[in-house]
C-alpha cells in the first residue's frame, strides 16, 4: 500500500526581524515524520523579509510570508486570524514553537479548524499512522497522547539559535496582514520589565516557593543566603503574588531567566513556567517534602524533607564547619 | 453586562499519587482569579450577572458553592466522569452556552493538573470572540471595550484594547482574592447548581496513557538529618560553593 504524504505546516512568529518564540529545525521535523511529509513554512510578523534575508534559506518547498510592519505581533488573536487566512487547506499537523502567545493562537485555531490542540509538547514521534506526543503534567508525570493526526501542537523545542538554512526557497509573500481585525483586539502598549541585575549577577540563588509558607519565613532563606558569597534570594511567582517578596525577584517564563552556579530551591514544585527560567543553572539543589516534585527531574541534589526541619540543621552545620575552617 | 466564568475543580496531586482519583479536590487556583476579575466588574456595575460553569465531576459542586458565596449569580455543572481534552470540553461548554449573549468570558490561564492553557482560547475560537491570554487585570471602558494587561514571556507586559464580546484568560498577580461575606453566604444558601448530564463518549481517536516519570534524576540524599546536612555541605564545598 502506498503511504500518503502528510501535510505539515510550521509557523514562525517574527517581530521586527527577530524570531519571537524560538526556532524549530525543519530537518529534525522531517525526520520525526520519517520523511513522509510535505512541509510548508509560514512566517508571520513584522520585518519578516529582514529575517529571511539574514537566514540563508535552503528549503525547497512552499514558504508563505505574512508581513505587516505596522503591527506589534505579541497578539495571539491577530496571529491566529492571520494563520487561518491561509485558507481551508487541510493540514494533518500544524506546529508552532511553544510560548504563552502561541498556545493561545494554537487553541483558537484548533477550534476554528475543527482540529485537536496539544500544548507544551516535550517530544513527539510518528509511528504506525499515529502521532505520539509526550508532555509533562502535574506532579512530575509524563502524559503520553496517541493521536490520529489533525492536530495543532506547540513544541518546547530547545533551539534558540537559527538552525535552518533556507537558500533556494520559493516565497509566496503576502505584504500587509490580510486580516482586518485589529479593531477587535489591538495592542495599546508593550512594556519590558525593568531589569534587576542582582538576580543575574549573583553566583548563588536561594529560591523560595509556596512551600516557604509565609512572609515571616523568608528570613530563614535570607539567613541561608548569608552563608554563601555573592548570593541573593529569588522566588517563584506565587511567593510574589502573596507579596512575600517583590516581583523583581521572580524567576520563570514571566520573570527572570537565570543561570547561577548554584540554584538552591526551597519548597518549589517545578512547574514548566518556573523551570524554563532556571534550568540552565550549573548546580541545582531542591529541598521539598515530595521527592517526586517535578523539579527533581532536573535537580542535581534532592533533599526530601520539610524546609523547617532541614534548613535550620543545615545552617547550623555550615556555621560549625566554617568555624572549624577558620580555627585551623 | 453578562459574564461567564469557567472554573475547573482538580485533584490535588500534592501527595504525589496523581492520577490516583482518591485524592482531595480543590478549585484550580487561576480560576479564582478569573472569578475575581468578574466580581471587580460587578462591583462597579452592580447589574452585572455572573454565571459560573464547570465541566467535570459531580462532587465539584460543593466546592464551587464558594463562588456563589463570593458573589456569582448561578452555577452550572456539566457532568462528566471522563477526562476529555480541553478542546472537546470547550466545544461542549460552547454548545450549552452559545445563545446566552455573554459580553465577557473569563477562564483561568491554565488548569494546574494537565497544564494545557488551551481551553480558554479554544472556547474563544468556538464563539469567534477576540481574546487575550495570561492577563493580570482588566478594565471596562464605556461598556464597549476591555483594556487588558497581560504578562507574557521575558517580563513583557502587553496591554490590549479588546472589543466586546470577548474572552480573557487570567493568571495570578493582579488582584487579591476576596473572601465570602456573611451576606454572600446567606445569598448563596438558597441557590442550587444546574446540572447538565452528558453522555458524550470519549473521542475514540484519542487515547491517553500515563506513565510515572522516572523523575529523580539527581542524587537523592539519604541518611539521618545530620548525615544529609554533612553530605550536602561536602558536595557544595567540593564544588567551591561553600
Ligand atoms: C502564563 C503563566 C505564567 C507563569 N509564569 C511563572 C513564572 O514566571 N515563574 C513561576 O515561578 N511561576 C509561573 N507561573 C505559575 C506556575 O504555573 C506555578 O503555579 C508556580 O511556579 C508554582 O510555584 P511553587 O512551586 O512555588 O508552588 P507549588 O506548585 O504550590 O509548590 C510548592 C512546593 O512546596 C512543597 N512544600 C510545601 N511545604 C513544604 C515544606 N514545609 N517543606 C518542603 N517542601 C514543601 C510542596 O511539596 C510543593 O512541591 C505561571 C503560570 C502561568 C499560567
Ligand atoms: N473542565 C473544565 N471546567 C471548567 N473550566 C475549565 C475546564 N477545563 C479548563 N477550564 C478552564 O480553562 C482554563 C485553562 O485550562 P486548560 O486549558 O485545561 O489548562 C482553566 O483555568 C479553566 O478556567
PDB file of C-alpha atoms and ligand atoms in Angstrom, chain B residues 6-9 28 30-31 34 53-56 86 89 106-111 113-120, ligand 2:
ATOM      1  CA  UNK B   6     -15.208  28.848  33.660  1.00  0.00           C
ATOM      2  CA  UNK B   7     -13.868  27.126  36.769  1.00  0.00           C
ATOM      3  CA  UNK B   8     -12.310  23.707  36.951  1.00  0.00           C
ATOM      4  CA  UNK B   9     -12.133  21.511  40.019  1.00  0.00           C
ATOM      5  CA  UNK B  28      -7.898  25.411  40.170  1.00  0.00           C
ATOM      6  CA  UNK B  30      -6.067  30.511  38.330  1.00  0.00           C
ATOM      7  CA  UNK B  31      -9.852  30.200  38.115  1.00  0.00           C
ATOM      8  CA  UNK B  34     -10.945  34.586  36.707  1.00  0.00           C
ATOM      9  CA  UNK B  53     -19.720  26.827  34.684  1.00  0.00           C
ATOM     10  CA  UNK B  54     -17.667  23.776  35.463  1.00  0.00           C
ATOM     11  CA  UNK B  55     -17.222  20.678  33.395  1.00  0.00           C
ATOM     12  CA  UNK B  56     -16.445  17.571  35.357  1.00  0.00           C
ATOM     13  CA  UNK B  86      -9.580  20.895  26.650  1.00  0.00           C
ATOM     14  CA  UNK B  89     -14.563  20.408  26.826  1.00  0.00           C
ATOM     15  CA  UNK B 106     -13.238  34.671  31.845  1.00  0.00           C
ATOM     16  CA  UNK B 107     -11.226  31.465  32.264  1.00  0.00           C
ATOM     17  CA  UNK B 108      -8.028  30.684  34.120  1.00  0.00           C
ATOM     18  CA  UNK B 109      -4.743  30.837  32.194  1.00  0.00           C
ATOM     19  CA  UNK B 110      -4.092  27.166  32.902  1.00  0.00           C
ATOM     20  CA  UNK B 111      -5.524  24.164  34.716  1.00  0.00           C
ATOM     21  CA  UNK B 113      -3.417  19.351  36.633  1.00  0.00           C
ATOM     22  CA  UNK B 114      -2.915  18.950  32.878  1.00  0.00           C
ATOM     23  CA  UNK B 115      -1.377  22.375  32.277  1.00  0.00           C
ATOM     24  CA  UNK B 116      -2.719  22.848  28.748  1.00  0.00           C
ATOM     25  CA  UNK B 117      -3.556  26.567  28.609  1.00  0.00           C
ATOM     26  CA  UNK B 118      -5.813  25.811  25.687  1.00  0.00           C
ATOM     27  CA  UNK B 119      -9.409  25.580  26.934  1.00  0.00           C
ATOM     28  CA  UNK B 120      -9.902  29.372  27.029  1.00  0.00           C
TER      29      UNK B 120
HETATM   30  N1  LIG C   2     -13.399  21.061  32.911  1.00  0.00           N
HETATM   31  C1  LIG C   2     -13.410  22.393  32.979  1.00  0.00           C
HETATM   32  N2  LIG C   2     -14.470  23.057  33.533  1.00  0.00           N
HETATM   33  C2  LIG C   2     -14.471  24.406  33.610  1.00  0.00           C
HETATM   34  N3  LIG C   2     -13.459  25.165  33.188  1.00  0.00           N
HETATM   35  C3  LIG C   2     -12.387  24.565  32.630  1.00  0.00           C
HETATM   36  C4  LIG C   2     -12.298  23.157  32.490  1.00  0.00           C
HETATM   37  N4  LIG C   2     -11.124  22.853  31.900  1.00  0.00           N
HETATM   38  C5  LIG C   2     -10.496  24.021  31.708  1.00  0.00           C
HETATM   39  N5  LIG C   2     -11.244  25.056  32.141  1.00  0.00           N
HETATM   40  C6  LIG C   2     -10.910  26.492  32.132  1.00  0.00           C
HETATM   41  O1  LIG C   2      -9.853  26.699  31.218  1.00  0.00           O
HETATM   42  C7  LIG C   2      -8.685  27.156  31.891  1.00  0.00           C
HETATM   43  C8  LIG C   2      -7.449  26.579  31.221  1.00  0.00           C
HETATM   44  O2  LIG C   2      -7.486  25.176  31.273  1.00  0.00           O
HETATM   45  P1  LIG C   2      -6.507  24.233  30.427  1.00  0.00           P
HETATM   46  O3  LIG C   2      -6.601  24.674  29.003  1.00  0.00           O
HETATM   47  O4  LIG C   2      -7.092  22.867  30.630  1.00  0.00           O
HETATM   48  O5  LIG C   2      -5.150  24.401  31.015  1.00  0.00           O
HETATM   49  C9  LIG C   2      -8.900  26.753  33.336  1.00  0.00           C
HETATM   50  O6  LIG C   2      -8.183  27.624  34.177  1.00  0.00           O
HETATM   51  C10 LIG C   2     -10.408  26.908  33.479  1.00  0.00           C
HETATM   52  O7  LIG C   2     -10.786  28.266  33.669  1.00  0.00           O
END
